[in-house]
Amino acid sequence: MTPGPVETLGGRHAQQGEVVGLRASAPLTATELAAVRADFPLLNRTVRGDRPLVYLDSAATSQKPDVVIDAELDFYTRHNAAVHRGAHQLAEEATSAFEQAREEVASFVGAAPDEIVWTSNATAAINLVAYAIGNASLGRGGAAARRFALVAGDEIVVTEAEHHANLVPWQELCARTGATLRWIGVEDDGRLRLEELATVVGERTKLIAVSHASNVTGAVTDVARVVARAREVGALVVLDACQSVPHLPVDLHGLGVDFAALSGHKMLGPTGVGALYGRRELLEAMPPVTTGGSMVEVVTMEATSYAAPPQRFEAGSQMVAQAVGMGAAARYLAELGMAAVAEHEAVIAAALLEAVAAVPGVRVIGPSDTRDRLAVVSFVVDGVHPHDVGQVLDDQGIAVRVGHHCAQPLHRRLGVPSSTRASASVYTTLDEVAAFGAALTTVRPFFGLGGQQ
Ligand SMILES: Cc1ncc(COP(=O)(O)O)c(C=O)c1O
């Protein structure tokens, strides 16, 4: 695919394939950013007539670089076959591409390949853990799985800031097992009240599920503190790493969490694929959830023995091309260098916050400082419904997300039913933030309210 020239931060034009030396620990230069943008064909299109697209909805789903699109295309064009079956060359090639992608994702997040289970998305990864624990609570999985079993009176701890994907599955698990759901509260600026770990987490806590970074406020969680408290009481930690992995260096072994959920489509990869990370000894002890073909060892009419992980959790035909695409995305980000990505996005986060703060009648929900936060900025515009905000911005080519962002309890806690969210990725430029800021100044005046500077 050959995208056309791309307007860039530095005002120059870059062509696809331009070789740049991306550094490991400094914000991207204008030249480097131009080369990154040239990798993303969609960013070159216009919307609403001839307006350049300003894509600030990367927390919902990221755009895809050519290497990801090409990896899927190449798989279907040259290697497509069912994996882990078949004795022919294509089956071998497909299996090797699928397993290599697993290695790439594993190495990207500091895990071993057999600790990565392919899932259809991050939601499915979290549900996999919840349903496996539910099965263990029913006695499935034998003695090895007993460590996961919940009984009435046990407790699961979440936070009030969770995406519904990391809340509802735990509510359901509690309903099925008689366990009780408890939660850590949030401050007025959306940061977690982690001091509550001392009181909310106790001897009955069997699992703590927390997001690494909020998809609403951008606040980053001090995971080490959560893990330390969990270890004191022998609880498992499930990390929702959807929003952190595309934007920060993440080392799951270093963090010491037990499980983590990853989302392919948020980390420059395809839709329809995600991954569950599980510590090897836990995956080995965990009973399966979805059963059928490809996850078994011996099947008789009476009983079935199950394959070792990760295959035990990958029943049926897998999303092979998407997994290959997710592997390509992990490699792309690793080659950019996550330290450089994080530093670039820290600059964008500061600019987004400044742009929102500069507009009268607009208020950030979430931390207003740049400490431990991502370039995800949600805000409310006094007197204007977020859907109307989104429409006025969209008319000017600016794509943002509006609504509750699958986090109703957090919005309730922060005293607003919904919000508008601008979220960035490695390809976001300061020029785009400036365009967003300028468009935001027009929203209240558009509805006859004061506010134009
Ligand atoms: C924090 C967080 N967790 C989980 C999810 C669900 O991810 P997926 O779409 O991969 O299921 C999202 C998606 O918006 C998210 O932002």
Short mmCIF file of C-alpha atoms and ligand atoms in Angstrom, two decimals:
data_model
loop_
_atom_site.label_atom_id
_atom_site.label_comp_id
_atom_site.label_asym_id
_atom_site.label_seq_id
_atom_site.Cartn_x
_atom_site.Cartn_y
_atom_site.Cartn_z
CA MET A 1 0.00 0.00 0.00
CA THR A 2 1.34 3.40 -0.91
CA PRO A 3 -0.10 6.30 0.99
CA GLY A 4 0.28 9.74 -0.49
CA PRO A 5 2.25 12.54 1.11
CA VAL A 6 1.33 13.34 4.69
CA GLU A 7 1.18 16.75 6.30
CA THR A 8 3.26 16.48 9.41
CA LEU A 9 4.20 18.25 12.56
CA GLY A 10 7.23 19.78 10.91
CA GLY A 11 5.25 20.75 7.82
CA ARG A 12 7.32 18.48 5.57
CA HIS A 13 6.20 15.49 3.57
CA ALA A 14 7.37 11.96 4.27
CA GLN A 15 7.02 8.94 2.06
CA GLN A 16 6.30 5.42 3.15
CA GLY A 17 9.41 3.42 3.77
CA GLU A 18 11.56 6.41 4.64
CA VAL A 19 14.27 5.18 6.92
CA VAL A 20 14.45 6.93 10.22
CA GLY A 21 16.50 6.21 13.28
CA LEU A 22 13.96 6.14 16.05
CA ARG A 23 15.50 6.67 19.42
CA ALA A 24 14.66 4.70 22.49
CA SER A 25 14.10 7.41 25.04
CA ALA A 26 13.20 10.83 23.74
CA PRO A 27 10.09 12.32 22.17
CA LEU A 28 9.87 11.67 18.46
CA THR A 29 11.39 14.39 16.30
CA ALA A 30 9.26 15.94 13.58
CA THR A 31 11.05 13.79 11.01
CA GLU A 32 10.43 10.62 12.98
CA LEU A 33 6.79 11.49 13.52
CA ALA A 34 6.37 12.23 9.83
CA ALA A 35 7.73 8.79 9.01
CA VAL A 36 5.40 7.18 11.56
CA ARG A 37 2.38 8.95 10.08
CA ALA A 38 3.35 7.85 6.60
CA ASP A 39 2.99 4.27 7.84
CA PHE A 40 -0.74 4.79 8.52
CA PRO A 41 -2.59 5.13 5.20
CA LEU A 42 -5.93 6.04 6.76
CA LEU A 43 -4.51 9.15 8.43
CA ASN A 44 -4.06 10.64 4.98
CA ARG A 45 -7.76 10.77 4.14
CA THR A 46 -10.18 13.63 4.43
CA VAL A 47 -13.62 13.57 6.05
CA ARG A 48 -16.77 15.68 5.85
CA GLY A 49 -15.84 17.00 2.44
CA ASP A 50 -12.23 17.97 2.17
CA ARG A 51 -11.34 18.38 5.83
CA PRO A 52 -8.13 16.66 6.91
CA LEU A 53 -8.93 13.92 9.40
CA VAL A 54 -7.85 14.62 12.96
CA TYR A 55 -8.24 11.23 14.60
CA LEU A 56 -8.48 11.61 18.39
CA ASP A 57 -10.33 8.37 19.13
CA SER A 58 -7.41 5.99 19.55
CA ALA A 59 -8.53 4.84 23.00
CA ALA A 60 -11.60 3.34 21.28
CA THR A 61 -9.57 1.79 18.50
CA SER A 62 -6.24 2.70 16.96
CA GLN A 63 -5.44 3.11 13.29
CA LYS A 64 -3.29 0.44 11.64
CA PRO A 65 0.13 0.77 10.03
CA ASP A 66 0.89 -0.79 6.65
CA VAL A 67 2.93 -3.55 8.28
CA VAL A 68 -0.21 -4.78 10.08
CA ILE A 69 -2.45 -4.52 7.02
CA ASP A 70 0.24 -6.17 4.89
CA ALA A 71 0.79 -8.97 7.42
CA GLU A 72 -2.88 -9.98 7.19
CA LEU A 73 -2.88 -9.60 3.41
CA ASP A 74 0.30 -11.65 3.10
CA PHE A 75 -1.11 -14.37 5.34
CA TYR A 76 -4.25 -14.75 3.23
CA THR A 77 -2.37 -14.33 -0.04
CA ARG A 78 0.40 -16.82 0.64
CA HIS A 79 0.07 -18.92 3.80
CA ASN A 80 -3.61 -19.43 4.70
CA ALA A 81 -4.34 -22.83 6.25
CA ALA A 82 -5.70 -24.24 9.49
CA VAL A 83 -3.09 -24.18 12.25
CA HIS A 84 -1.93 -27.07 14.43
CA ARG A 85 -3.53 -29.55 12.02
CA GLY A 86 -2.70 -30.88 8.62
CA ALA A 87 0.53 -32.32 7.32
CA HIS A 88 1.01 -30.02 4.36
CA GLN A 89 3.39 -27.13 3.84
CA LEU A 90 0.75 -24.41 4.11
CA ALA A 91 -0.39 -25.77 7.48
CA GLU A 92 3.21 -25.66 8.64
CA GLU A 93 3.67 -22.09 7.42
CA ALA A 94 0.40 -20.93 8.97
CA THR A 95 1.24 -22.59 12.28
CA SER A 96 4.67 -21.07 12.31
CA ALA A 97 3.29 -17.56 11.56
CA PHE A 98 0.67 -17.99 14.29
CA GLU A 99 3.21 -19.14 16.88
CA GLN A 100 5.73 -16.50 15.85
CA ALA A 101 3.07 -13.85 16.44
CA ARG A 102 2.53 -15.30 19.92
CA GLU A 103 6.27 -14.96 20.56
CA GLU A 104 6.25 -11.36 19.35
CA VAL A 105 3.34 -10.37 21.56
CA ALA A 106 4.87 -12.23 24.52
CA SER A 107 8.23 -10.57 24.15
CA PHE A 108 6.58 -7.16 23.71
CA VAL A 109 4.87 -7.40 27.11
CA GLY A 110 7.61 -9.24 29.00
CA ALA A 111 6.00 -12.69 29.05
CA ALA A 112 6.83 -16.19 27.82
CA PRO A 113 5.06 -17.39 24.65
CA ASP A 114 3.20 -20.20 26.44
CA GLU A 115 1.77 -17.62 28.84
CA ILE A 116 -0.09 -15.90 25.98
CA VAL A 117 -3.56 -17.21 25.07
CA TRP A 118 -5.22 -15.79 21.95
CA THR A 119 -8.69 -14.42 22.55
CA SER A 120 -11.11 -12.47 20.38
CA ASN A 121 -10.51 -9.27 22.36
CA ALA A 122 -9.62 -8.08 25.86
CA THR A 123 -13.19 -8.53 27.06
CA ALA A 124 -12.98 -12.22 26.16
CA ALA A 125 -9.63 -12.48 27.98
CA ILE A 126 -11.12 -11.18 31.23
CA ASN A 127 -14.20 -13.35 30.83
CA LEU A 128 -11.95 -16.36 30.26
CA VAL A 129 -10.40 -15.91 33.71
CA ALA A 130 -13.77 -15.24 35.34
CA TYR A 131 -15.40 -18.32 33.79
CA ALA A 132 -12.37 -20.53 34.55
CA ILE A 133 -12.62 -19.49 38.19
CA GLY A 134 -16.35 -20.18 38.04
CA ASN A 135 -15.66 -23.66 36.68
CA ALA A 136 -13.07 -24.28 39.39
CA SER A 137 -15.67 -23.18 41.94
CA LEU A 138 -17.95 -25.92 40.58
CA GLY A 139 -15.19 -28.45 41.20
CA ARG A 140 -13.99 -28.63 37.60
CA GLY A 141 -10.24 -28.98 36.99
CA GLY A 142 -9.60 -31.34 39.89
CA ALA A 143 -7.25 -30.75 42.78
CA ALA A 144 -4.96 -28.43 40.82
CA ALA A 145 -7.81 -25.99 40.20
CA ARG A 146 -8.93 -25.87 43.81
CA ARG A 147 -6.73 -22.84 44.42
CA PHE A 148 -9.11 -20.82 42.19
CA ALA A 149 -12.37 -21.99 43.76
CA LEU A 150 -14.56 -19.32 45.32
CA VAL A 151 -17.13 -19.88 48.06
CA ALA A 152 -19.77 -17.64 49.59
CA GLY A 153 -18.07 -14.98 51.66
CA ASP A 154 -14.95 -14.76 49.50
CA GLU A 155 -14.33 -11.36 48.02
CA ILE A 156 -13.33 -9.93 44.66
CA VAL A 157 -12.01 -6.36 44.64
CA VAL A 158 -12.27 -4.02 41.66
CA THR A 159 -12.19 -0.23 41.39
CA GLU A 160 -14.88 2.32 40.68
CA ALA A 161 -12.90 3.42 37.62
CA GLU A 162 -13.12 0.15 35.67
CA HIS A 163 -14.27 -0.27 32.10
CA HIS A 164 -17.40 -2.45 32.12
CA ALA A 165 -15.22 -5.23 30.64
CA ASN A 166 -13.34 -5.41 33.93
CA LEU A 167 -16.40 -5.03 36.14
CA VAL A 168 -19.39 -6.94 34.77
CA PRO A 169 -17.58 -10.32 34.46
CA TRP A 170 -16.67 -10.06 38.17
CA GLN A 171 -20.23 -9.13 39.13
CA GLU A 172 -21.38 -12.20 37.23
CA LEU A 173 -18.77 -14.41 38.89
CA CYS A 174 -19.91 -13.19 42.30
CA ALA A 175 -23.52 -13.93 41.38
CA ARG A 176 -22.56 -17.48 40.36
CA THR A 177 -20.38 -18.27 43.37
CA GLY A 178 -21.81 -16.27 46.25
CA ALA A 179 -18.64 -14.20 46.50
CA THR A 180 -18.94 -10.51 47.32
CA LEU A 181 -17.76 -7.68 45.08
CA ARG A 182 -15.97 -4.81 46.81
CA TRP A 183 -14.26 -1.81 45.26
CA ILE A 184 -11.62 0.83 45.69
CA GLY A 185 -13.03 4.35 45.30
CA VAL A 186 -11.73 7.24 43.24
CA GLU A 187 -10.78 10.82 44.07
CA ASP A 188 -12.64 13.77 42.56
CA ASP A 189 -10.00 13.88 39.82
CA GLY A 190 -10.56 10.21 38.97
CA ARG A 191 -7.34 8.86 40.49
CA LEU A 192 -7.71 5.68 42.50
CA ARG A 193 -7.76 5.88 46.27
CA LEU A 194 -5.12 3.21 46.60
CA GLU A 195 -4.81 3.83 50.34
CA GLU A 196 -8.13 1.94 50.51
CA LEU A 197 -6.22 -1.22 49.58
CA ALA A 198 -5.40 -1.43 53.29
CA THR A 199 -9.07 -1.69 54.28
CA VAL A 200 -11.00 -2.95 51.25
CA VAL A 201 -8.56 -5.80 50.59
CA GLY A 202 -8.45 -8.34 53.40
CA GLU A 203 -8.11 -12.01 54.27
CA ARG A 204 -11.27 -12.88 52.29
CA THR A 205 -10.00 -11.21 49.12
CA LYS A 206 -9.26 -13.85 46.48
CA LEU A 207 -8.77 -11.61 43.47
CA ILE A 208 -8.10 -7.96 42.65
CA ALA A 209 -9.01 -6.76 39.14
CA VAL A 210 -7.73 -3.35 38.16
CA SER A 211 -6.98 -1.45 34.99
CA HIS A 212 -3.42 -0.30 34.31
CA ALA A 213 -4.71 2.94 32.81
CA SER A 214 -8.20 4.40 32.74
CA ASN A 215 -9.87 4.69 29.35
CA VAL A 216 -11.74 7.75 30.68
CA THR A 217 -9.29 9.77 32.75
CA GLY A 218 -5.99 8.47 31.38
CA ALA A 219 -4.77 8.01 34.97
CA VAL A 220 -2.12 5.28 35.30
CA THR A 221 -2.40 2.89 38.24
CA ASP A 222 0.49 2.16 40.59
CA VAL A 223 0.34 -1.57 39.88
CA ALA A 224 3.26 -2.40 42.18
CA ARG A 225 1.21 -1.15 45.12
CA VAL A 226 -1.77 -3.29 44.14
CA VAL A 227 0.42 -6.38 43.67
CA ALA A 228 2.17 -5.81 47.01
CA ARG A 229 -1.16 -5.70 48.86
CA ALA A 230 -2.47 -8.72 46.96
CA ARG A 231 0.59 -10.72 47.96
CA GLU A 232 0.02 -9.88 51.63
CA VAL A 233 -3.36 -11.62 51.53
CA GLY A 234 -2.65 -14.26 48.87
CA ALA A 235 -5.00 -12.76 46.27
CA LEU A 236 -4.57 -12.99 42.50
CA VAL A 237 -4.17 -9.82 40.43
CA VAL A 238 -5.87 -9.42 37.05
CA LEU A 239 -4.58 -6.42 35.12
CA ASP A 240 -6.64 -4.84 32.39
CA ALA A 241 -3.72 -3.65 30.27
CA CYS A 242 -5.76 -2.56 27.22
CA GLN A 243 -4.93 1.11 27.53
CA SER A 244 -1.38 0.85 28.83
CA VAL A 245 0.25 -1.62 26.44
CA PRO A 246 -0.15 0.60 23.33
CA HIS A 247 1.30 3.64 25.08
CA LEU A 248 3.82 2.66 27.78
CA PRO A 249 6.61 0.14 28.17
CA VAL A 250 4.91 -2.78 29.97
CA ASP A 251 6.78 -5.71 31.53
CA LEU A 252 4.23 -8.15 32.91
CA HIS A 253 6.81 -10.35 34.63
CA GLY A 254 8.33 -7.25 36.18
CA LEU A 255 4.92 -6.03 37.36
CA GLY A 256 4.26 -9.42 38.94
CA VAL A 257 0.59 -9.59 38.00
CA ASP A 258 -1.07 -13.00 37.65
CA PHE A 259 -3.21 -12.33 34.59
CA ALA A 260 -3.45 -9.48 32.09
CA ALA A 261 -5.81 -8.67 29.25
CA LEU A 262 -4.53 -7.19 25.98
CA SER A 263 -6.50 -5.75 23.10
CA GLY A 264 -5.13 -6.11 19.56
CA HIS A 265 -7.17 -3.35 17.99
CA LYS A 266 -6.08 -0.73 20.53
CA MET A 267 -2.36 -1.44 19.99
CA LEU A 268 -2.30 -0.78 16.23
CA GLY A 269 -3.35 -4.37 15.50
CA PRO A 270 -6.46 -5.84 13.87
CA THR A 271 -9.91 -6.17 15.38
CA GLY A 272 -11.06 -9.64 16.39
CA VAL A 273 -7.95 -10.51 18.35
CA GLY A 274 -6.67 -9.97 21.87
CA ALA A 275 -4.70 -11.96 24.35
CA LEU A 276 -4.79 -13.22 27.89
CA TYR A 277 -1.50 -13.32 29.74
CA GLY A 278 -1.44 -15.82 32.60
CA ARG A 279 1.48 -16.86 34.76
CA ARG A 280 2.49 -20.31 33.53
CA GLU A 281 1.78 -22.19 36.76
CA LEU A 282 -1.67 -20.60 36.97
CA LEU A 283 -2.62 -21.42 33.39
CA GLU A 284 -1.42 -24.98 33.98
CA ALA A 285 -3.76 -25.33 36.96
CA MET A 286 -6.76 -23.56 35.43
CA PRO A 287 -9.71 -25.50 34.00
CA PRO A 288 -10.81 -24.73 30.44
CA VAL A 289 -13.79 -22.57 29.60
CA THR A 290 -14.66 -23.08 25.95
CA THR A 291 -14.41 -26.74 25.06
CA GLY A 292 -14.31 -28.62 21.77
CA GLY A 293 -11.70 -29.25 19.13
CA SER A 294 -8.02 -28.29 19.32
CA MET A 295 -7.89 -28.03 23.12
CA VAL A 296 -7.86 -31.73 23.99
CA GLU A 297 -5.43 -34.60 24.47
CA VAL A 298 -7.53 -37.78 24.62
CA VAL A 299 -11.28 -37.91 24.00
CA THR A 300 -13.43 -40.96 24.65
CA MET A 301 -17.20 -41.20 24.79
CA GLU A 302 -16.94 -41.01 28.57
CA ALA A 303 -14.34 -38.34 29.24
CA THR A 304 -11.75 -35.94 27.87
CA SER A 305 -8.29 -34.91 28.97
CA TYR A 306 -7.15 -31.43 28.08
CA ALA A 307 -4.11 -30.06 26.29
CA ALA A 308 -1.52 -28.01 28.11
CA PRO A 309 -1.86 -24.22 27.99
CA PRO A 310 -2.12 -22.12 25.93
CA GLN A 311 -3.96 -24.60 23.61
CA ARG A 312 -6.25 -25.65 26.48
CA PHE A 313 -7.85 -22.21 26.22
CA GLU A 314 -7.93 -21.97 22.43
CA ALA A 315 -10.82 -24.20 21.38
CA GLY A 316 -11.92 -24.29 17.76
CA SER A 317 -10.41 -22.59 14.73
CA GLN A 318 -8.43 -19.53 15.69
CA MET A 319 -8.27 -16.00 14.31
CA VAL A 320 -4.94 -16.73 12.67
CA ALA A 321 -4.59 -13.78 10.30
CA GLN A 322 -5.56 -11.36 13.05
CA ALA A 323 -3.06 -12.91 15.44
CA VAL A 324 -0.38 -12.52 12.78
CA GLY A 325 -1.45 -8.88 12.44
CA MET A 326 -1.26 -8.38 16.21
CA GLY A 327 2.24 -9.84 16.15
CA ALA A 328 3.20 -7.35 13.44
CA ALA A 329 1.76 -4.52 15.55
CA ALA A 330 3.80 -5.61 18.57
CA ARG A 331 6.94 -5.72 16.43
CA TYR A 332 6.18 -2.29 14.96
CA LEU A 333 5.78 -0.73 18.40
CA ALA A 334 8.85 -2.54 19.74
CA GLU A 335 10.89 -1.18 16.84
CA LEU A 336 9.68 2.36 17.51
CA GLY A 337 10.72 1.85 21.12
CA MET A 338 8.03 2.17 23.79
CA ALA A 339 10.07 4.70 25.76
CA ALA A 340 10.04 7.00 22.74
CA VAL A 341 6.33 6.33 22.17
CA ALA A 342 5.55 7.16 25.80
CA GLU A 343 7.59 10.36 25.71
CA HIS A 344 5.94 11.50 22.51
CA GLU A 345 2.50 10.85 23.94
CA ALA A 346 3.40 12.66 27.18
CA VAL A 347 4.01 15.78 25.08
CA ILE A 348 0.64 15.24 23.38
CA ALA A 349 -1.08 14.69 26.76
CA ALA A 350 0.23 18.01 28.07
CA ALA A 351 -0.90 19.77 24.88
CA LEU A 352 -4.38 18.21 25.02
CA LEU A 353 -4.80 19.27 28.65
CA GLU A 354 -3.67 22.78 27.78
CA ALA A 355 -6.02 22.94 24.80
CA VAL A 356 -9.02 21.92 26.90
CA ALA A 357 -8.09 24.18 29.83
CA ALA A 358 -7.84 27.16 27.48
CA VAL A 359 -11.50 27.02 26.50
CA PRO A 360 -13.98 28.79 28.81
CA GLY A 361 -16.87 26.61 29.96
CA VAL A 362 -14.97 23.37 29.39
CA ARG A 363 -13.83 21.16 32.27
CA VAL A 364 -11.53 18.15 32.31
CA ILE A 365 -12.80 15.10 34.15
CA GLY A 366 -9.73 13.28 35.35
CA PRO A 367 -6.33 14.52 36.46
CA SER A 368 -5.51 17.98 35.16
CA ASP A 369 -1.78 17.42 35.62
CA THR A 370 0.52 15.33 33.47
CA ARG A 371 1.87 13.06 36.23
CA ASP A 372 1.20 9.35 35.61
CA ARG A 373 -1.39 9.90 32.93
CA LEU A 374 -1.86 9.05 29.30
CA ALA A 375 -2.94 11.21 26.40
CA VAL A 376 -6.59 10.38 27.09
CA VAL A 377 -8.50 13.51 28.08
CA SER A 378 -12.22 13.46 28.84
CA PHE A 379 -14.12 16.67 29.40
CA VAL A 380 -17.53 18.23 29.72
CA VAL A 381 -18.70 21.36 27.95
CA ASP A 382 -21.09 23.34 30.12
CA GLY A 383 -24.57 23.44 28.62
CA VAL A 384 -23.80 21.19 25.65
CA HIS A 385 -24.50 17.45 25.46
CA PRO A 386 -21.41 15.39 24.52
CA HIS A 387 -23.16 14.10 21.40
CA ASP A 388 -23.58 17.69 20.22
CA VAL A 389 -19.96 18.43 21.10
CA GLY A 390 -18.90 15.43 19.04
CA GLN A 391 -20.98 16.59 16.10
CA VAL A 392 -19.59 20.12 16.06
CA LEU A 393 -16.05 18.73 16.23
CA ASP A 394 -16.81 16.12 13.57
CA ASP A 395 -18.04 18.85 11.21
CA GLN A 396 -14.50 20.22 11.44
CA GLY A 397 -12.87 16.85 10.77
CA ILE A 398 -12.12 16.01 14.40
CA ALA A 399 -13.01 12.50 15.53
CA VAL A 400 -13.58 12.11 19.28
CA ARG A 401 -15.58 9.69 21.41
CA VAL A 402 -18.74 10.72 23.25
CA GLY A 403 -20.83 8.93 25.86
CA HIS A 404 -19.91 7.04 29.01
CA HIS A 405 -17.02 5.15 27.37
CA CYS A 406 -18.23 1.87 28.96
CA ALA A 407 -17.55 3.29 32.41
CA GLN A 408 -20.91 4.30 33.85
CA PRO A 409 -19.94 3.96 37.54
CA LEU A 410 -16.94 6.25 37.07
CA HIS A 411 -19.03 8.90 35.34
CA ARG A 412 -21.62 8.64 38.12
CA ARG A 413 -18.89 9.07 40.73
CA LEU A 414 -17.54 12.13 38.91
CA GLY A 415 -21.02 13.61 38.77
CA VAL A 416 -21.56 13.58 35.02
CA PRO A 417 -23.70 11.22 32.93
CA SER A 418 -21.32 11.27 30.00
CA SER A 419 -18.37 13.11 28.53
CA THR A 420 -16.38 13.82 25.39
CA ARG A 421 -13.00 12.12 25.08
CA ALA A 422 -9.97 13.04 23.00
CA SER A 423 -7.37 10.30 22.92
CA ALA A 424 -4.08 10.05 21.11
CA SER A 425 -1.64 7.49 19.86
CA VAL A 426 1.92 7.45 18.59
CA TYR A 427 0.84 9.08 15.33
CA THR A 428 -0.89 12.11 16.91
CA THR A 429 0.71 15.49 16.22
CA LEU A 430 0.74 18.83 18.03
CA ASP A 431 -0.83 20.36 14.91
CA GLU A 432 -3.77 18.02 15.36
CA VAL A 433 -4.10 19.02 19.01
CA ALA A 434 -4.05 22.67 17.93
CA ALA A 435 -6.81 21.97 15.39
CA PHE A 436 -8.82 20.22 18.10
CA GLY A 437 -8.32 23.15 20.51
CA ALA A 438 -9.42 25.65 17.89
CA ALA A 439 -12.52 23.60 17.05
CA LEU A 440 -13.39 23.26 20.74
CA THR A 441 -13.58 27.06 21.07
CA THR A 442 -16.44 27.04 18.55
CA VAL A 443 -18.67 24.57 20.41
CA ARG A 444 -20.38 26.77 23.00
CA PRO A 445 -20.77 29.74 20.63
CA PHE A 446 -22.34 27.36 18.07
CA PHE A 447 -25.14 26.78 20.58
CA GLY A 448 -25.43 30.46 21.44
CA LEU A 449 -23.54 30.13 24.70
CA GLY A 450 -20.67 32.35 25.78
CA GLY A 451 -17.15 31.14 25.56
CA GLN A 452 -15.36 32.21 22.41
CA GLN A 453 -12.04 33.69 23.46
C1 LIG B 1 -9.76 -0.13 29.80
C2 LIG B 1 -10.44 -1.04 28.82
N1 LIG B 1 -10.67 -2.31 29.15
C3 LIG B 1 -11.25 -3.17 28.30
C4 LIG B 1 -11.68 -2.78 27.06
C5 LIG B 1 -12.29 -3.77 26.14
O1 LIG B 1 -11.39 -4.07 25.10
P1 LIG B 1 -11.80 -4.97 23.85
O2 LIG B 1 -12.46 -4.06 22.87
O3 LIG B 1 -10.51 -5.49 23.30
O4 LIG B 1 -12.67 -6.04 24.35
C6 LIG B 1 -11.50 -1.45 26.69
C7 LIG B 1 -12.02 -0.97 25.39
O5 LIG B 1 -12.50 0.13 25.27
C8 LIG B 1 -10.85 -0.55 27.58
O6 LIG B 1 -10.64 0.72 27.25
#
